[in-house]
Tab-separated table of C-alpha atoms in Angstrom:
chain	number	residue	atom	x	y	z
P	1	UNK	CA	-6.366	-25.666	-24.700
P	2	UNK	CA	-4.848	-22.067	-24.462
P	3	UNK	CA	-0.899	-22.084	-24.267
P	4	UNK	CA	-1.436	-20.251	-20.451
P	5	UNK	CA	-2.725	-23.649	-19.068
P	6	UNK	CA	-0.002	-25.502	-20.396
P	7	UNK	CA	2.667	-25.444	-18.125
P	8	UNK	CA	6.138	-26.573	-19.317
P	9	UNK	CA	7.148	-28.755	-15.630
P	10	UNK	CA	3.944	-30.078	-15.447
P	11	UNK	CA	4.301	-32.447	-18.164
P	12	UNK	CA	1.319	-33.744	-21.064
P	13	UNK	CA	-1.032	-30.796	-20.703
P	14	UNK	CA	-2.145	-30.865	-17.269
P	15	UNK	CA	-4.604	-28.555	-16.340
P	16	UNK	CA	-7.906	-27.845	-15.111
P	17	UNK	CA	-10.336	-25.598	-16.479
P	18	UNK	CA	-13.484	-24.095	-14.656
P	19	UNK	CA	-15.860	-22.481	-17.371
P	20	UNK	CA	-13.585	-19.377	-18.427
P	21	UNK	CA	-11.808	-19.544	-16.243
P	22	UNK	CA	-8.239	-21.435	-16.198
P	23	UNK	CA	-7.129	-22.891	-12.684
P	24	UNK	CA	-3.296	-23.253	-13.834
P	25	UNK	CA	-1.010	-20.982	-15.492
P	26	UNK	CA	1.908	-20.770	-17.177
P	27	UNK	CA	4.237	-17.593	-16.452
P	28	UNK	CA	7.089	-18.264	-18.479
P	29	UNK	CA	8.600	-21.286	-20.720
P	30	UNK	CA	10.732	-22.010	-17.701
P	31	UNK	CA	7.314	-23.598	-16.487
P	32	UNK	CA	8.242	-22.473	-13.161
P	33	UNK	CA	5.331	-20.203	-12.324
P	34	UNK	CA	2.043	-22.189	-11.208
P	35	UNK	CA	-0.925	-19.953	-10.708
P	36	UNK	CA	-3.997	-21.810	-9.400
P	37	UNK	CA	-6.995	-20.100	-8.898
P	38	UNK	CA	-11.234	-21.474	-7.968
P	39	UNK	CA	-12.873	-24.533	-8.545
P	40	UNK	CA	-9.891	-26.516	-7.618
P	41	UNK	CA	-10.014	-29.340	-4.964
P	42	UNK	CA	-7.467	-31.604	-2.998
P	43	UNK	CA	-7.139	-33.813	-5.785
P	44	UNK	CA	-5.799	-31.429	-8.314
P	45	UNK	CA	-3.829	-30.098	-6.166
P	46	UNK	CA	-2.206	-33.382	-5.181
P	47	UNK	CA	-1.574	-34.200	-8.901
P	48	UNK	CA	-0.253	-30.921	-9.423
P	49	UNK	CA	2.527	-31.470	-6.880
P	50	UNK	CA	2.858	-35.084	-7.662
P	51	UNK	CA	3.836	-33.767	-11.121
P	52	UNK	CA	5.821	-30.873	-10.630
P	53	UNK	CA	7.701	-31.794	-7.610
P	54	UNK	CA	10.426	-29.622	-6.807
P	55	UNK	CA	10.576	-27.373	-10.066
P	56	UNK	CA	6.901	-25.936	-8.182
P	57	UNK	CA	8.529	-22.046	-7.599
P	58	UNK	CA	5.483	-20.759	-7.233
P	59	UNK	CA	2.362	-21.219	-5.929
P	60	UNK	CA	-1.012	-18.922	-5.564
P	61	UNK	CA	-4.219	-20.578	-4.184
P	62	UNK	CA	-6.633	-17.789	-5.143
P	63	UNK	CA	-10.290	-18.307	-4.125
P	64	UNK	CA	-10.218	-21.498	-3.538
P	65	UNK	CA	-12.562	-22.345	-1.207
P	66	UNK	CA	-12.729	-26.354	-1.465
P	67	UNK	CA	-9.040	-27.057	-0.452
P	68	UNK	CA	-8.456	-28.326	2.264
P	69	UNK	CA	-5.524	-29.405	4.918
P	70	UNK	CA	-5.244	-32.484	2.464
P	71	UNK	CA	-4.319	-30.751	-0.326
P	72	UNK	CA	-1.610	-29.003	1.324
P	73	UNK	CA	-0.420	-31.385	2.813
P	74	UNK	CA	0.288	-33.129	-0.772
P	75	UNK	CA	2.454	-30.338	-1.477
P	76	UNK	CA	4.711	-31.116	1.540
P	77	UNK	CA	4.391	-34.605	0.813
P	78	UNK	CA	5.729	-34.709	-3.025
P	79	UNK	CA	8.776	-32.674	-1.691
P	80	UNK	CA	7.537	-29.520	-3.326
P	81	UNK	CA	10.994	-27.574	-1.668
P	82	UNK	CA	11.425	-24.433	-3.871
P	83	UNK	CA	8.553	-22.390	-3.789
P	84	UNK	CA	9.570	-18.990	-3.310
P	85	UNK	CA	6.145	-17.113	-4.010
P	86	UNK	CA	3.259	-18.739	-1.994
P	87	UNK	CA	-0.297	-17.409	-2.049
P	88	UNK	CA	-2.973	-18.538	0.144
P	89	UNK	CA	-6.101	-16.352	-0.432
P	90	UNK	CA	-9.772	-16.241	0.962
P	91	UNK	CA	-9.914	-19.745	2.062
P	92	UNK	CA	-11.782	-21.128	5.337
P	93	UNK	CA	-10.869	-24.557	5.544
P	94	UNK	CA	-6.882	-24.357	5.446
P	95	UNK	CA	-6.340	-24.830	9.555
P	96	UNK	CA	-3.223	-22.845	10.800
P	97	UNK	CA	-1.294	-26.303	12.104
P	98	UNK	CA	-1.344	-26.493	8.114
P	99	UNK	CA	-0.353	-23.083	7.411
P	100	UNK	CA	2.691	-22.975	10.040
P	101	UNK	CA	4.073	-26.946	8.740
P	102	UNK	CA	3.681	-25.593	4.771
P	103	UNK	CA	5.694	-22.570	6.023
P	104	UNK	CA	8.326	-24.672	7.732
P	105	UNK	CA	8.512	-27.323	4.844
P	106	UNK	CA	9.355	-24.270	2.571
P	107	UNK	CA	11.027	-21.360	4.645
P	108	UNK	CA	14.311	-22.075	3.225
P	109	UNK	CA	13.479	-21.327	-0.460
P	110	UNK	CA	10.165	-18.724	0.503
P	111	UNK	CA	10.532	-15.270	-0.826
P	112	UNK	CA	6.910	-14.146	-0.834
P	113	UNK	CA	4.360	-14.757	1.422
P	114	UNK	CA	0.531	-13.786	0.565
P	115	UNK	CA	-1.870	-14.756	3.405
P	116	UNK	CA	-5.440	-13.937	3.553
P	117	UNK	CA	-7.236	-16.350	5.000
P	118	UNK	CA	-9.922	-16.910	7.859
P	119	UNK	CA	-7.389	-18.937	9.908
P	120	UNK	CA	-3.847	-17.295	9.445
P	121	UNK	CA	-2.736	-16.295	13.454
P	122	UNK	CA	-0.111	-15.172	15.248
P	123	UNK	CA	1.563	-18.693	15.333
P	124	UNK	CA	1.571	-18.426	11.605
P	125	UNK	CA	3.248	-15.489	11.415
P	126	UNK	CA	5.775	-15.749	14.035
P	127	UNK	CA	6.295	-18.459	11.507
P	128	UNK	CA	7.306	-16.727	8.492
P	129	UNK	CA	8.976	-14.220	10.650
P	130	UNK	CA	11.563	-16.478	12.593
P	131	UNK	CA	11.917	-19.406	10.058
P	132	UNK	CA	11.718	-17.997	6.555
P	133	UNK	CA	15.748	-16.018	6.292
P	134	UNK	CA	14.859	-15.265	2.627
P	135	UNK	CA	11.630	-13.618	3.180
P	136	UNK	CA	10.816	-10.359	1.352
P	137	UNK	CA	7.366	-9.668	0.995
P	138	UNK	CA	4.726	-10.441	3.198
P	139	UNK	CA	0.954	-9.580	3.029
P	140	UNK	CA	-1.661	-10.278	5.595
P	141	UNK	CA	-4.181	-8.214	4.298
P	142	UNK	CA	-7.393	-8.684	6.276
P	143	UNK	CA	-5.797	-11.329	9.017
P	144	UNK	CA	-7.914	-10.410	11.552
P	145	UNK	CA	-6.414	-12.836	13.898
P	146	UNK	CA	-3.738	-11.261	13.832
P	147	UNK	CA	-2.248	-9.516	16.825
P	148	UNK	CA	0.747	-7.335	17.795
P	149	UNK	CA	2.088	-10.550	19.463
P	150	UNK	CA	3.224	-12.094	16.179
P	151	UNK	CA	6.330	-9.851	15.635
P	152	UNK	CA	8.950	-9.964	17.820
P	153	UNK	CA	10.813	-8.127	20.125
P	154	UNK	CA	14.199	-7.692	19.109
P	155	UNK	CA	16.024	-6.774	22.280
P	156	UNK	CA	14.455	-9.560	23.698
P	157	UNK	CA	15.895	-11.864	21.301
P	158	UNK	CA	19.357	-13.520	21.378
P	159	UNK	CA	21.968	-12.173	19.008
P	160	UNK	CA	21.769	-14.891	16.639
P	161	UNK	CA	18.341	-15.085	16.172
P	162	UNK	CA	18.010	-11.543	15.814
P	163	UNK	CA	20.965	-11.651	13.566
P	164	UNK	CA	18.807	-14.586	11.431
P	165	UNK	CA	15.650	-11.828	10.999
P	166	UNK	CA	14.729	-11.920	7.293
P	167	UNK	CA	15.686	-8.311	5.366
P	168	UNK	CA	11.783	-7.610	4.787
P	169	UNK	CA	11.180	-4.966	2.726
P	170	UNK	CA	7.472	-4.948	2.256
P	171	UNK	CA	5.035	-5.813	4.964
P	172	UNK	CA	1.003	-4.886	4.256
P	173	UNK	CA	-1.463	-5.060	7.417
P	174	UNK	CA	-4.007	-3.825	5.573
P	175	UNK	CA	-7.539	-4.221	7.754
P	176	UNK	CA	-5.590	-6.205	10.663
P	177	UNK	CA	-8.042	-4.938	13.227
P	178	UNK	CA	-5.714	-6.172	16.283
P	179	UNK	CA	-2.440	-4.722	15.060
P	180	UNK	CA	-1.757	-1.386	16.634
P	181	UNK	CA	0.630	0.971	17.383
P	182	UNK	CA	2.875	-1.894	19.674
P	183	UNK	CA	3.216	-3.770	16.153
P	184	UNK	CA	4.434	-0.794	14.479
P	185	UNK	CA	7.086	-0.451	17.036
P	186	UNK	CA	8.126	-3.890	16.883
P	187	UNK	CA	8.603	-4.099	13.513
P	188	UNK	CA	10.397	-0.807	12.996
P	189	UNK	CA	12.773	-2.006	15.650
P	190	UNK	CA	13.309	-5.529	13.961
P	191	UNK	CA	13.211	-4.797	10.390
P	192	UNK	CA	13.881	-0.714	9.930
P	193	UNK	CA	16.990	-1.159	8.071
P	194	UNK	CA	15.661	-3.095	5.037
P	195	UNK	CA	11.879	-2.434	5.371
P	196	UNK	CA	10.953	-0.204	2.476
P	197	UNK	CA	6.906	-0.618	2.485
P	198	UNK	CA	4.577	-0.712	5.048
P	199	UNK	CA	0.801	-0.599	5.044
P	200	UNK	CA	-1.295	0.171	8.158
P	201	UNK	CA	-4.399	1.131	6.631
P	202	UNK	CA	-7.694	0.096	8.578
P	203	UNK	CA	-6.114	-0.912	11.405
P	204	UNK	CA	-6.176	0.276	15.041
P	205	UNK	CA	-2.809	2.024	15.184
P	206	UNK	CA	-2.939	5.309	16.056
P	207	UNK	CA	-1.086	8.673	15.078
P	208	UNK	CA	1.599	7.372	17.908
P	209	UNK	CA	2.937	5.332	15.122
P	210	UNK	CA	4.787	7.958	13.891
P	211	UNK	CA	6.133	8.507	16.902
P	212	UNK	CA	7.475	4.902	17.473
P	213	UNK	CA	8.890	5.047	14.199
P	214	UNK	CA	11.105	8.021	14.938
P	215	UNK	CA	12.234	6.106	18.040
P	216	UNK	CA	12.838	2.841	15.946
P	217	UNK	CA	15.289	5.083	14.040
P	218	UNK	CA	16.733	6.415	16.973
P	219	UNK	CA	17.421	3.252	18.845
P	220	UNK	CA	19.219	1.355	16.269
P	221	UNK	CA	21.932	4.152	16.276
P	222	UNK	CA	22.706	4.739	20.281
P	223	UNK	CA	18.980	5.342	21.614
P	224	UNK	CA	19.799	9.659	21.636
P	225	UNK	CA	17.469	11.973	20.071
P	226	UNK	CA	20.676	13.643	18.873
P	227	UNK	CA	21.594	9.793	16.938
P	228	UNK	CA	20.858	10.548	13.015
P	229	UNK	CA	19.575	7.285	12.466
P	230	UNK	CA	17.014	6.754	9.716
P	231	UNK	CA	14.843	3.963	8.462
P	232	UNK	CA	14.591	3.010	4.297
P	233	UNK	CA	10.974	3.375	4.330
P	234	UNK	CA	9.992	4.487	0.922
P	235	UNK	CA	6.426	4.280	1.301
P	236	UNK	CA	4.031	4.389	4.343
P	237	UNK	CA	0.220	3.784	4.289
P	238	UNK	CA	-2.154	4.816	7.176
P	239	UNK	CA	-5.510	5.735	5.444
P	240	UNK	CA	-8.109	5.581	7.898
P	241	UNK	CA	-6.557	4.447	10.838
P	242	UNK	CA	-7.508	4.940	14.602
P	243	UNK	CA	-5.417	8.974	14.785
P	244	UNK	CA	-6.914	9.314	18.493
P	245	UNK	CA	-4.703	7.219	21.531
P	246	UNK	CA	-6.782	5.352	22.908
P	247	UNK	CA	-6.633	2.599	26.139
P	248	UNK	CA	-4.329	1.030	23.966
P	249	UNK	CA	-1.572	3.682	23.634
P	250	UNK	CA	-0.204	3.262	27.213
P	251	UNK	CA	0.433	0.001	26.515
P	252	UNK	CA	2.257	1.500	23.074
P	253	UNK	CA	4.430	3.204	25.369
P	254	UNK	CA	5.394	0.594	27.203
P	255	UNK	CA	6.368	-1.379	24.806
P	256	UNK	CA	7.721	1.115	22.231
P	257	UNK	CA	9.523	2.898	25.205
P	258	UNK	CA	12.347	0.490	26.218
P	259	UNK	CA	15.030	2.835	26.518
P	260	UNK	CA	13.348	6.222	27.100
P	261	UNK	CA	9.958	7.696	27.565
P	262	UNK	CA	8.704	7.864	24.431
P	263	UNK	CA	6.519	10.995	25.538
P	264	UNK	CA	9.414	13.173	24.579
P	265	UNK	CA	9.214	12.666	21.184
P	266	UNK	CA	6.660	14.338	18.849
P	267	UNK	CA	5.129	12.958	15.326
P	268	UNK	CA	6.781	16.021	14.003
P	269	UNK	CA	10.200	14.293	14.459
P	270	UNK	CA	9.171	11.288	12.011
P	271	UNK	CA	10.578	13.156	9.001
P	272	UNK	CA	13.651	13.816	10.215
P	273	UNK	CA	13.842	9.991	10.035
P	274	UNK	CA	12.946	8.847	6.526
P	275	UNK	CA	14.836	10.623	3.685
P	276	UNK	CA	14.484	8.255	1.267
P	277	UNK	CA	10.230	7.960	1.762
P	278	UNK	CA	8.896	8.438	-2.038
P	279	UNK	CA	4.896	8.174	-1.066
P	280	UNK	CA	2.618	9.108	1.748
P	281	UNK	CA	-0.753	7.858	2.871
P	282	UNK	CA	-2.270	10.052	6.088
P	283	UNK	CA	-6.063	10.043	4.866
P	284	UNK	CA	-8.976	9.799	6.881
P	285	UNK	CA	-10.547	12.422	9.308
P	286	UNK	CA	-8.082	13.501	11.724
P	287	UNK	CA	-6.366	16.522	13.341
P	288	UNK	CA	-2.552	15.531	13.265
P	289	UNK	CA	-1.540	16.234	9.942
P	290	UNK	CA	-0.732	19.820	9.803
P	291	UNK	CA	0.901	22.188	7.532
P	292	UNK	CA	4.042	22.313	9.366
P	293	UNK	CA	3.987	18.047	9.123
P	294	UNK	CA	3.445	18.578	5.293
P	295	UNK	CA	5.618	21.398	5.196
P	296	UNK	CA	8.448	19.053	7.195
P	297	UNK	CA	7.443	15.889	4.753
P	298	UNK	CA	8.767	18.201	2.199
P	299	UNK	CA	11.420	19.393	3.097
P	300	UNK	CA	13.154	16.247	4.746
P	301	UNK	CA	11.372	13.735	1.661
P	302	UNK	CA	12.706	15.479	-1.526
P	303	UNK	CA	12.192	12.171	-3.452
P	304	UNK	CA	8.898	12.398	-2.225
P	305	UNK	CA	6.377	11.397	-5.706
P	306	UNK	CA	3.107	10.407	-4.004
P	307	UNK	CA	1.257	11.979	-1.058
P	308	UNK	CA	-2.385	11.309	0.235
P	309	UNK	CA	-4.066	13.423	2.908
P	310	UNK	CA	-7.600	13.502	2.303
P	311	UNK	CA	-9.619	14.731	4.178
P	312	UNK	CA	-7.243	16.544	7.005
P	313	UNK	CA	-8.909	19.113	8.169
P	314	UNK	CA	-6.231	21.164	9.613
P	315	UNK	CA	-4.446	21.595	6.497
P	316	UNK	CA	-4.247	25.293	4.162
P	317	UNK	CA	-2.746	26.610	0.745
P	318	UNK	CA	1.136	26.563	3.127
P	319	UNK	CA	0.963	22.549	2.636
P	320	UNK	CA	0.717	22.804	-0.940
P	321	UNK	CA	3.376	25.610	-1.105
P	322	UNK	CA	6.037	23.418	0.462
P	323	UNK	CA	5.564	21.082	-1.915
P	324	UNK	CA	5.765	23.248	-4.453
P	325	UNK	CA	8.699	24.348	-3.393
P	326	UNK	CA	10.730	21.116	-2.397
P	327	UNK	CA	8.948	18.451	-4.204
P	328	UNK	CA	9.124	18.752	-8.187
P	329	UNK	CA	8.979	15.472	-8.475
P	330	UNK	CA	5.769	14.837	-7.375
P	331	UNK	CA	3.737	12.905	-9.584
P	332	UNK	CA	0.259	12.352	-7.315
P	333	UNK	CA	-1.397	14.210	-4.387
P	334	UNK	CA	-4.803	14.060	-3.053
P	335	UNK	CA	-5.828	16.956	-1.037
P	336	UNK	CA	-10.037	16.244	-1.275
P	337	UNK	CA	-11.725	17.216	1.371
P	338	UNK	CA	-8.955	19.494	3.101
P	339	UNK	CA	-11.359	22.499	2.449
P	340	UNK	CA	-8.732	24.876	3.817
P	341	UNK	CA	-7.184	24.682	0.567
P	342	UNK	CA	-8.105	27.474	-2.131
P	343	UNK	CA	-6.902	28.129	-5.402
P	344	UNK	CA	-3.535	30.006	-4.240
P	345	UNK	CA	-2.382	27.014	-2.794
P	346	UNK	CA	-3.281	25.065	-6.267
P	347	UNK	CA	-1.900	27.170	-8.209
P	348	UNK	CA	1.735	26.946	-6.681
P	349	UNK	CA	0.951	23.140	-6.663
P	350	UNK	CA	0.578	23.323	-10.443
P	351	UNK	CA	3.306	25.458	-11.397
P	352	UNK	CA	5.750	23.715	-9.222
P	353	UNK	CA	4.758	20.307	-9.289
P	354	UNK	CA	4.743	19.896	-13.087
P	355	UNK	CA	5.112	16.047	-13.446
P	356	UNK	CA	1.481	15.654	-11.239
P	357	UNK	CA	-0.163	12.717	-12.971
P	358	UNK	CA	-2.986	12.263	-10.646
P	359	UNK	CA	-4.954	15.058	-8.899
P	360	UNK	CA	-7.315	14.942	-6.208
P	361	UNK	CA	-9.010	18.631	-5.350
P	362	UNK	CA	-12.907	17.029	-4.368
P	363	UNK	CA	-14.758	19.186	-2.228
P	364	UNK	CA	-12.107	22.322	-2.558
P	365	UNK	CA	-13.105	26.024	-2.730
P	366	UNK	CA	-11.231	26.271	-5.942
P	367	UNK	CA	-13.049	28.490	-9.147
P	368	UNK	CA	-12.151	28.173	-12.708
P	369	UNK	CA	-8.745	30.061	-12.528
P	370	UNK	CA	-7.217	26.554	-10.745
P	371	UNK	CA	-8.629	24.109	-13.732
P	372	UNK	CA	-7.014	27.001	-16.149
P	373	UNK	CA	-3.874	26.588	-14.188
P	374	UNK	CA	-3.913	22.989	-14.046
P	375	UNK	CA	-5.040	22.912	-18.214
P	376	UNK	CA	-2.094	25.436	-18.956
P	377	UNK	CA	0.847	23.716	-16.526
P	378	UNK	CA	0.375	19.877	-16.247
P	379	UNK	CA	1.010	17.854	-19.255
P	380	UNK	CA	1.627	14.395	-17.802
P	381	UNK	CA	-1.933	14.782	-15.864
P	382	UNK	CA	-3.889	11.476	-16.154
P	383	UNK	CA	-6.168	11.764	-13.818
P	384	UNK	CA	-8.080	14.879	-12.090
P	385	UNK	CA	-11.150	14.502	-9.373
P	386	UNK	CA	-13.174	17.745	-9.323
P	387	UNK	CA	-16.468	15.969	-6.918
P	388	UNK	CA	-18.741	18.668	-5.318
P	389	UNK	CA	-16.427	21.371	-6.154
P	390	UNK	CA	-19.210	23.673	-6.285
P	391	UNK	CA	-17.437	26.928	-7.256
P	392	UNK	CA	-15.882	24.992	-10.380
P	393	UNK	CA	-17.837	25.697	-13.903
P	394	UNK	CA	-18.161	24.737	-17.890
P	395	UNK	CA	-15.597	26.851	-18.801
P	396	UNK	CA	-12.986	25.574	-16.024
P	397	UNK	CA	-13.502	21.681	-17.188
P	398	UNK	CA	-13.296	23.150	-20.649
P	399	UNK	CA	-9.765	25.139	-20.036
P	400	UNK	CA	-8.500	21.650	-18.631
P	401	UNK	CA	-8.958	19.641	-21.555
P	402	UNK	CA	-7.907	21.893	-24.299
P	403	UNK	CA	-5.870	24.614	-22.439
P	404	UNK	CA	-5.212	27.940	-23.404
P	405	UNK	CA	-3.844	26.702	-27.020
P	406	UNK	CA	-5.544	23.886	-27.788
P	407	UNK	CA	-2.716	22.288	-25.665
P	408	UNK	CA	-4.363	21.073	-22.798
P	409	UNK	CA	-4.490	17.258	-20.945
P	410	UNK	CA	-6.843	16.044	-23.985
P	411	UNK	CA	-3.862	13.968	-24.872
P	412	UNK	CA	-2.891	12.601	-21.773
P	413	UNK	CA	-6.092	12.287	-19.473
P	414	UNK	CA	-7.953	8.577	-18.737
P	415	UNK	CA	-9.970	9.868	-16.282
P	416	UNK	CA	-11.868	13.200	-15.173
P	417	UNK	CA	-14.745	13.217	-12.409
P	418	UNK	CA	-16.546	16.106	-11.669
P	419	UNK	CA	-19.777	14.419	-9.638
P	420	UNK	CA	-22.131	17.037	-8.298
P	421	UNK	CA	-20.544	19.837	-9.741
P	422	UNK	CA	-24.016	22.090	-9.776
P	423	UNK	CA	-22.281	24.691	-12.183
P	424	UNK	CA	-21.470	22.192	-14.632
P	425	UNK	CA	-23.688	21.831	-17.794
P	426	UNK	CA	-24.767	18.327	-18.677
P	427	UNK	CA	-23.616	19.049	-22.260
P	428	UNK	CA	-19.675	19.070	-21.375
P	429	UNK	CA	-19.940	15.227	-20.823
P	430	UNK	CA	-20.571	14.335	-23.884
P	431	UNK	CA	-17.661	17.540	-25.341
P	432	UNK	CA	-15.286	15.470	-23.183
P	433	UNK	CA	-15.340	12.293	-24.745
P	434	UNK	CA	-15.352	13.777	-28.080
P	435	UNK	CA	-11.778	15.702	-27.346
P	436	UNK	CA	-10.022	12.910	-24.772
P	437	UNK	CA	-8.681	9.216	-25.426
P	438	UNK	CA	-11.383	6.771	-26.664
P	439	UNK	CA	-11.168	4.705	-23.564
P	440	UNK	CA	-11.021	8.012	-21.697
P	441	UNK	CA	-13.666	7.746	-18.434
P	442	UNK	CA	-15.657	10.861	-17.882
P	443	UNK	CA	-17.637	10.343	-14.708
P	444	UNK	CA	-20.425	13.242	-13.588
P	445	UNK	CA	-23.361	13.408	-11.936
P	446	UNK	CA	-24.872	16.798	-12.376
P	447	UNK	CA	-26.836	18.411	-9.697
């Protein structure tokens, strides 16, 4: 049996195998990491905790579709106490009753909190949120039960049990289709001081958010426009969100709005309030980021390493001169499909930027002189996307990878993608993989 399906706590080589696949794991001699995974059912799970006990720290029920309520229920009932990472993914059968008693039977130890399941609600949640004073990191990627009721409202709360809130510092909605911009709110106003991740991405929220944010900030330090307060977010994620208010946004006000109309406040303040943000996500189709938003991100941010705006459609070669300017640090930025950028604006982006080590210009104006700039100025470049830049030719791909001395990003790129590039010959593909890393991915599809 292979030494990762040996764990040390659970004694005489316990384990349960599924094909290839191994349904327990051993992180560390310390035995105290337990990693199950498919093709388990209630009664290895029951041994498992009869076994291990309390010395369980951590447990991750991956695709498993055949547990049930009765195997959970063994791990309350073997006094499995000390799990600090729990996992509960893609499973239909687990009832939230379940899910709210396993959280209360181990909020005290509980650190991490990965939920993805059919059945997780807001009762589960408000769970996690109220009982667990340890908690850290909590995912409910694709809850979609999940509504802005399950966070809570902290000036409705009394002192000590808003004084007993857990110091969060990464929260991911990802594809919560009832969380909106009143969530956002909420949680800025309960957790802003120690959140320092938050994901919004396929959800309803809007481009209020920011807004709400900024008065977050503002009304944990007097509730005055003029109060400096900021929040520790170091990295936001909205890709493809909602942008445009819609009937819901009232209702956002209302509720984001408790000690002034949150109508005088613009998204444009939101930078003012998050110095220490490190990376960006704004992409989908949309009108509100601009180039004085980017240029503002840039100036306020200048730890900022990561930004994503695809596909804005308001933004011009200015965005990509502020960060040229104020971000040297930056080490990824996806600008595809903002077609207002040309190659002035990437070629300040290369010679300013020169730690980029991913690159997204798909769909851009740009001509060869960009790829020369990017071939002769970034040396830490691992990955470049070039799709349907139609201006772009053999030459330009060719002054990327070797540069103008034989010096190029041959050493240093994994992946180039030039799909649809129409003045691209076929032949180049196969130059590529000849001059980059063996495991190097080339990807093109010629037109």
């Amino acid at each position: 049996m292979p030494e990762r399906v040996q764990p040390a706590m659970v004694l005489h080589q316990w384990g349960v195998v599924d094909g290839d696949a191994s349904s327990i794991a051993s992180q560390n001699s310390d035995g105290d990491f337990i990693d199950v995974t498919r093709s388990l059912q209630d009664r290895n799970i029951s041994t498992l905790a009869r076994r291990a006990g309390p010395a369980l720290r951590r447990l991750s029920l991956s695709f498993s579709p055949q547990v049930t309520d009765a195997g959970v229920y063994s791990v309350m009932h073997y006094g499995c106490v000390n799990i600090r990472y729990l996992g509960l993914l893609a499973n239909n059968h687990i009832s939230s009753d379940m899910l709210v008693a396993l959280i209360g039977h181990v909020c005290q130890a509980l650190e991490h909190l990965v939920l993805s399941t059919a059945k997780t609600d807001d009762a589960v949640v408000k769970k996690a949120l109220c009982c667990a004073p340890n908690l850290v990191h909590l995912d409910l990627s694709y809850c979609r039960l999940v509504t802005d009721d399950a966070f809570p409202r902290p000036e409705q709360m009394p002192d000590a049990d808003r004084q007993a809130l857990p110091q969060l510092r990464t929260l991911v909605l990802t594809g919560c289709t009832r969380v909106g911009d009143v969530s956002v709110g909420r949680i800025a106003r309960a957790f802003g001081t120690s959140l320092r991740t938050l994901d919004i991405s396929y959800t309803i929220a809007t481009s209020r958010c920011l807004c709400f944010l900024a008065v977050a900030a503002s009304m944990n330090h007097g509730g005055s426009q003029a109060a400096r307060g900021t929040l520790s977010l170091q990295a936001l994620h909205m890709n493809k969100i909602a942008f445009m208010p819609g009937p819901q946004s009232a209702q956002s006000e209302v509720d984001a709005g408790v000690r002034f109309n949150v109508n005088t406040w613009s998204n444009a303040q939101f930078y003012m309030y998050v110095p220490q943000l490190t990376s960006l996500t704004i992409a989908g189709e949309n009108y509100m980021v601009t180039d004085a938003f980017v240029a503002g991100i840039a100036r306020h941010c200048p730890q900022l390493a990561s930004i994503d705006v695809r596909d804005s459609i308001r933004l011009s070669h200015t965005s990509m001169f502020a960060l040229s300017e104020h971000c040297a640090g930056l080490e990824y930025a996806s600008f595809g499909g903002c077609l207002g950028c040309l190659d002035t604006g990437v070629l300040a982006l290369v010679r300013g930027c020169l730690r980029l080590k991913g690159l997204n210009l798909s769909e851009l104006g740009i001509t060869n002189a960009s790829l020369v700039a990017i071939g002769s100025n970034l040396h830490y470049l691992e990955t470049l996307v070039l799709d349907m830049c139609r201006l772009i030719s053999t030459e330009g791909i060719m002054a990327v990878v070797e540069g103008p001395n034989g010096m190029g990003c041959m050493f240093t790129l994994t992946e180039l993608s030039f799909m649809r590039c129409r003045r691209v010959d076929e032949k180049v593909v196969e130059w590529c993989k000849q001059r980059l890393k063996p495991n190097a991915i080339v990807r093109s599809e010629l037109c």
